[in-house]
Tab-separated table of C-alpha atoms in Angstrom:
chain	number	residue	atom	x	y	z
A	1478	MET	CA	-45.118	15.695	51.876
A	1479	ARG	CA	-48.516	14.179	49.626
A	1480	HIS	CA	-48.007	13.982	45.697
A	1481	ASN	CA	-49.258	17.322	44.700
A	1482	ALA	CA	-51.534	16.318	41.322
A	1483	MET	CA	-51.734	19.837	40.379
A	1484	LYS	CA	-48.210	20.351	40.136
A	1485	ALA	CA	-47.770	16.970	38.055
A	1486	ARG	CA	-51.181	17.605	35.957
A	1487	LEU	CA	-49.138	20.874	34.681
A	1488	ALA	CA	-45.334	19.396	34.078
A	1489	ARG	CA	-47.303	17.220	31.593
A	1490	GLY	CA	-48.482	20.390	29.859
A	1491	GLY	CA	-52.015	20.480	31.054
A	1492	TRP	CA	-54.287	23.087	32.362
A	1493	THR	CA	-55.327	23.412	35.973
A	1494	ALA	CA	-58.482	25.197	37.542
A	1495	GLY	CA	-59.660	26.051	40.699
A	1496	PRO	CA	-61.868	28.870	43.009
A	1497	ILE	CA	-60.922	31.477	45.307
A	1498	LEU	CA	-62.176	30.443	48.984
A	1499	PRO	CA	-62.257	33.399	50.754
A	1500	ILE	CA	-64.402	31.772	54.222
A	1501	ALA	CA	-63.665	28.757	56.165
A	1502	ALA	CA	-66.214	26.580	54.173
A	1503	PRO	CA	-64.888	22.807	53.982
A	1504	ALA	CA	-67.844	21.863	52.675
A	1505	LEU	CA	-67.831	24.087	49.470
A	1506	VAL	CA	-63.721	22.714	48.966
A	1507	GLU	CA	-65.360	19.162	48.984
A	1508	VAL	CA	-67.963	20.249	46.442
A	1509	VAL	CA	-65.860	21.489	43.911
A	1510	ALA	CA	-63.851	18.583	43.976
A	1511	LEU	CA	-66.540	16.819	43.606
A	1512	ALA	CA	-67.613	19.321	40.500
A	1513	GLY	CA	-64.400	18.775	39.202
A	1514	PHE	CA	-61.842	21.392	39.975
A	1515	ASP	CA	-58.346	19.876	40.690
A	1516	HIS	CA	-57.641	22.881	42.829
A	1517	VAL	CA	-58.783	25.531	45.513
A	1518	LEU	CA	-56.937	29.125	46.334
A	1519	ILE	CA	-57.454	29.562	49.753
A	1520	ASP	CA	-57.467	33.125	50.527
A	1521	ALA	CA	-55.625	34.821	53.180
A	1522	GLU	CA	-55.319	38.292	51.441
A	1523	HIS	CA	-58.429	39.179	50.723
A	1524	GLY	CA	-60.560	36.738	52.360
A	1525	HIS	CA	-61.584	35.373	56.415
A	1526	ILE	CA	-59.329	33.057	56.606
A	1527	SER	CA	-56.722	32.174	59.856
A	1528	VAL	CA	-54.262	29.887	59.913
A	1529	ALA	CA	-56.648	27.293	61.842
A	1530	ASP	CA	-58.818	27.924	59.130
A	1531	CYS	CA	-56.843	27.486	57.119
A	1532	GLU	CA	-55.535	24.080	58.061
A	1533	GLY	CA	-58.979	23.273	58.309
A	1534	LEU	CA	-59.794	23.562	54.496
A	1535	VAL	CA	-56.214	21.727	53.530
A	1536	ARG	CA	-57.629	18.367	55.446
A	1537	ALA	CA	-60.954	18.763	53.232
A	1538	ALA	CA	-58.840	18.928	50.132
A	1539	GLU	CA	-56.852	16.009	51.130
A	1540	ALA	CA	-59.774	14.002	51.440
A	1541	SER	CA	-61.428	15.008	48.903
A	1542	GLY	CA	-58.378	14.729	46.345
A	1543	ILE	CA	-57.459	18.075	44.644
A	1544	THR	CA	-54.681	20.827	45.620
A	1545	PRO	CA	-54.616	23.060	48.344
A	1546	ILE	CA	-52.839	26.326	47.192
A	1547	VAL	CA	-52.869	29.484	49.902
A	1548	ARG	CA	-52.959	32.850	48.765
A	1549	VAL	CA	-51.376	34.424	51.651
A	1550	PRO	CA	-52.175	38.047	53.071
A	1551	VAL	CA	-48.198	39.507	52.739
A	1552	ASN	CA	-44.557	38.603	50.920
A	1553	ALA	CA	-43.460	37.871	54.819
A	1554	PRO	CA	-41.251	34.270	56.103
A	1555	GLU	CA	-43.439	34.457	59.146
A	1556	ALA	CA	-46.943	34.341	57.235
A	1557	ILE	CA	-45.621	32.254	54.428
A	1558	LEU	CA	-44.258	29.535	56.792
A	1559	ARG	CA	-47.036	29.491	59.513
A	1560	TYR	CA	-49.801	29.101	56.256
A	1561	LEU	CA	-47.850	26.043	55.025
A	1562	ASP	CA	-46.980	24.599	58.209
A	1563	THR	CA	-50.854	23.464	58.125
A	1564	GLY	CA	-49.759	21.101	54.417
A	1565	ALA	CA	-50.973	23.972	51.957
A	1566	GLN	CA	-49.069	22.379	48.548
A	1567	GLY	CA	-48.485	25.775	47.155
A	1568	VAL	CA	-48.290	29.033	48.636
A	1569	LEU	CA	-49.977	32.507	46.239
A	1570	VAL	CA	-47.327	35.534	47.526
A	1571	PRO	CA	-48.928	38.591	46.360
A	1572	GLN	CA	-47.036	41.706	45.125
A	1573	ILE	CA	-44.593	40.636	43.232
A	1574	SER	CA	-42.862	43.197	41.434
A	1575	SER	CA	-39.270	42.653	41.555
A	1576	ARG	CA	-36.108	40.344	41.181
A	1577	GLU	CA	-36.105	40.376	45.167
A	1578	ASP	CA	-40.063	40.459	45.723
A	1579	ALA	CA	-39.695	36.810	44.081
A	1580	GLU	CA	-36.282	36.347	45.544
A	1581	ARG	CA	-37.910	36.525	49.261
A	1582	ALA	CA	-41.100	34.597	48.237
A	1583	VAL	CA	-38.787	31.381	47.219
A	1584	ARG	CA	-36.548	31.619	50.289
A	1585	ALA	CA	-39.540	31.824	52.635
A	1586	ALA	CA	-41.466	28.951	51.188
A	1587	ARG	CA	-37.817	26.277	50.140
A	1588	TYR	CA	-35.926	24.455	51.847
A	1589	HIS	CA	-32.240	23.917	51.614
A	1590	PRO	CA	-30.799	24.725	49.223
A	1591	LEU	CA	-33.299	27.283	47.115
A	1592	GLY	CA	-34.792	28.410	50.558
A	1593	GLN	CA	-35.177	28.933	54.357
A	1594	ARG	CA	-37.851	28.137	55.150
A	1595	GLY	CA	-38.311	27.345	58.707
A	1596	LEU	CA	-37.922	23.118	59.592
A	1597	ALA	CA	-40.253	20.913	62.185
A	1598	GLY	CA	-42.250	18.518	63.202
A	1599	THR	CA	-45.412	20.250	61.824
A	1600	ARG	CA	-48.660	18.966	60.479
A	1601	ALA	CA	-46.508	19.447	56.654
A	1602	SER	CA	-44.082	17.227	57.632
A	1603	ASP	CA	-46.522	15.052	59.255
A	1604	TYR	CA	-45.269	15.873	62.796
A	1605	GLY	CA	-42.359	14.674	62.406
A	1606	LEU	CA	-43.410	11.438	62.909
A	1607	ARG	CA	-43.216	9.476	59.760
A	1608	GLY	CA	-39.830	9.357	57.604
A	1609	SER	CA	-36.812	11.023	58.076
A	1610	LEU	CA	-37.352	15.311	58.564
A	1611	GLN	CA	-34.554	14.745	55.823
A	1612	ASP	CA	-36.698	13.072	53.248
A	1613	TYR	CA	-39.625	15.398	54.312
A	1614	VAL	CA	-37.129	18.396	53.435
A	1615	ARG	CA	-36.724	16.745	49.612
A	1616	GLU	CA	-39.758	15.595	48.615
A	1617	ALA	CA	-41.657	19.337	50.246
A	1618	ASN	CA	-39.088	20.681	47.752
A	1619	GLU	CA	-39.980	18.321	44.558
A	1620	GLN	CA	-44.186	18.302	45.157
A	1621	LEU	CA	-44.093	22.579	46.618
A	1622	LEU	CA	-45.400	24.830	44.369
A	1623	VAL	CA	-45.008	28.830	44.331
A	1624	LEU	CA	-46.756	31.494	42.554
A	1625	GLY	CA	-45.602	34.778	42.553
A	1626	LEU	CA	-48.559	37.374	42.252
A	1627	ILE	CA	-47.896	39.834	39.390
A	1628	GLU	CA	-50.093	42.810	40.049
A	1629	ASP	CA	-47.927	46.078	39.751
A	1630	ILE	CA	-47.053	47.710	36.467
A	1631	ARG	CA	-43.321	47.909	38.090
A	1632	ALA	CA	-43.620	44.007	37.615
A	1633	VAL	CA	-44.450	44.087	33.993
A	1634	GLU	CA	-41.353	46.536	33.470
A	1635	ASN	CA	-39.409	44.085	35.895
A	1636	LEU	CA	-40.645	40.646	34.651
A	1637	PRO	CA	-37.546	39.292	33.367
A	1638	ALA	CA	-35.226	39.450	36.531
A	1639	ILE	CA	-39.089	37.550	38.258
A	1640	LEU	CA	-39.374	35.350	35.292
A	1641	ALA	CA	-35.787	34.483	36.047
A	1642	VAL	CA	-35.843	33.604	39.615
A	1643	GLU	CA	-35.455	29.480	40.388
A	1644	GLY	CA	-37.839	28.028	42.497
A	1645	LEU	CA	-40.736	30.953	41.418
A	1646	ASP	CA	-43.077	27.790	39.307
A	1647	ILE	CA	-45.959	30.237	38.912
A	1648	ILE	CA	-46.459	33.522	37.826
A	1649	SER	CA	-50.753	34.895	38.247
A	1650	ILE	CA	-51.826	37.682	36.777
A	1651	GLY	CA	-53.468	39.973	39.402
A	1652	PRO	CA	-55.758	42.110	36.993
A	1653	ALA	CA	-57.791	44.353	39.115
A	1654	ASP	CA	-54.513	45.639	41.401
A	1655	LEU	CA	-52.802	45.865	37.914
A	1656	SER	CA	-55.313	48.738	36.350
A	1657	GLN	CA	-55.213	50.230	39.662
A	1658	SER	CA	-50.982	50.736	39.634
A	1659	MET	CA	-51.868	51.643	35.558
A	1660	GLY	CA	-54.425	54.876	36.728
A	1661	GLN	CA	-57.349	52.840	35.478
A	1662	PRO	CA	-58.496	51.134	38.700
A	1663	GLY	CA	-61.270	48.676	38.083
A	1664	ASP	CA	-61.058	49.132	34.520
A	1665	VAL	CA	-59.229	46.229	33.445
A	1666	GLN	CA	-60.405	46.216	30.028
A	1667	HIS	CA	-58.569	49.660	29.158
A	1668	PRO	CA	-56.641	48.813	26.150
A	1669	GLU	CA	-53.215	50.009	28.028
A	1670	VAL	CA	-54.090	47.438	30.950
A	1671	GLN	CA	-54.927	44.663	28.663
A	1672	ALA	CA	-51.618	45.535	26.356
A	1673	ALA	CA	-49.805	44.726	29.829
A	1674	ILE	CA	-51.874	41.562	30.314
A	1675	ALA	CA	-50.740	40.502	27.089
A	1676	GLU	CA	-46.914	41.525	27.369
A	1677	ILE	CA	-47.070	39.470	31.172
A	1678	ILE	CA	-48.385	36.068	29.077
A	1679	ARG	CA	-46.017	36.307	26.381
A	1680	GLN	CA	-42.831	36.819	28.360
A	1681	GLY	CA	-43.653	33.737	31.062
A	1682	VAL	CA	-44.529	31.550	27.847
A	1683	ALA	CA	-41.724	32.421	26.531
A	1684	ALA	CA	-39.502	31.659	29.328
A	1685	GLY	CA	-41.603	28.525	30.244
A	1686	LYS	CA	-43.031	29.678	33.142
A	1687	VAL	CA	-46.574	28.526	33.829
A	1688	VAL	CA	-49.188	31.746	33.720
A	1689	GLY	CA	-52.307	31.616	35.536
A	1690	MET	CA	-55.324	34.478	36.142
A	1691	ASN	CA	-58.485	34.851	36.997
A	1692	CYS	CA	-60.883	34.130	34.359
A	1693	PRO	CA	-64.638	34.310	35.701
A	1694	THR	CA	-66.343	32.703	32.757
A	1695	ALA	CA	-66.211	30.013	30.374
A	1696	GLU	CA	-65.912	32.196	27.869
A	1697	ALA	CA	-62.760	33.996	29.615
A	1698	VAL	CA	-60.782	30.602	30.069
A	1699	ALA	CA	-61.272	29.929	26.554
A	1700	ARG	CA	-59.581	32.913	25.543
A	1701	ALA	CA	-56.773	32.415	27.628
A	1702	ARG	CA	-55.773	29.649	27.088
A	1703	ALA	CA	-56.099	29.853	23.878
A	1704	ARG	CA	-53.373	32.684	24.705
A	1705	GLY	CA	-51.126	30.479	26.587
A	1706	VAL	CA	-52.401	30.738	30.222
A	1707	ARG	CA	-52.122	27.724	32.188
A	1708	LEU	CA	-54.559	27.782	35.519
A	1709	THR	CA	-57.342	29.500	35.569
A	1710	SER	CA	-59.270	30.902	38.856
A	1711	VAL	CA	-62.425	31.918	40.094
A	1712	ALA	CA	-64.449	33.943	42.661
A	1713	ILE	CA	-66.312	31.312	44.269
A	1714	PHE	CA	-69.346	33.755	45.061
A	1715	GLY	CA	-69.340	34.448	41.406
A	1716	LEU	CA	-69.996	30.728	39.746
A	1717	LEU	CA	-72.643	30.932	42.787
A	1718	ALA	CA	-74.500	34.112	41.271
A	1719	GLN	CA	-73.883	32.888	37.880
A	1720	GLY	CA	-75.719	29.822	38.850
A	1721	ALA	CA	-77.760	31.155	40.329
A	1722	ARG	CA	-78.928	33.589	37.917
A	1723	ALA	CA	-79.302	31.007	34.790
A	1724	TYR	CA	-81.251	29.253	37.580
A	1725	LEU	CA	-83.924	32.112	38.034
A	1726	ALA	CA	-83.729	32.715	34.297
A	1727	GLY	CA	-85.574	28.889	33.746
């Protein structure tokens, strides 16, 4: 498996930023890499990204020198397996609300001894044509990032148990779904929602996990980083709209 520059950056205590891409547009992957982002989040949950689409986007990321992460549609072994077999270097798994959810995600994403991911000569393993599968398993377990999406109030209640799961590298906050689970759909600035977000960040940082969240503006990024967040994401369409408005404003 290829070197995961994003994982190495985080291991050095750095910050990583990437756009959320919900469409199959390899040229956009190249553009965001040239703009300076160090990863791209391929969104197969809310976006229209098939496994075949994902493979093309992963190729573009590899050629551009940024880390491809895929958000899978469900926390299911068959979905995680197929998207990771494209060569994605990380997987963001939605709806991690309990220790069992986190363990299920890790088992599906990692190979023995932490997981039970299906092993074959796929693109991720260079089709079994370069080196041994034993070497690939070792490298894949070392290079892969497993991210859990914390987006339900139940996850906040179960956070200590979730954070204790070995093999889960990052927790990422989903503020919109979190607000809905708290009876405040879409109101991510509601005091109770903000308090829950603050608690997720506090516990994640204290446990030594990387914490990520969606930050739509540079100001939001600065605030998040000051609180200990080290992974920030932004919707690519939001970035486009911001740039367009600034341009039209003269």
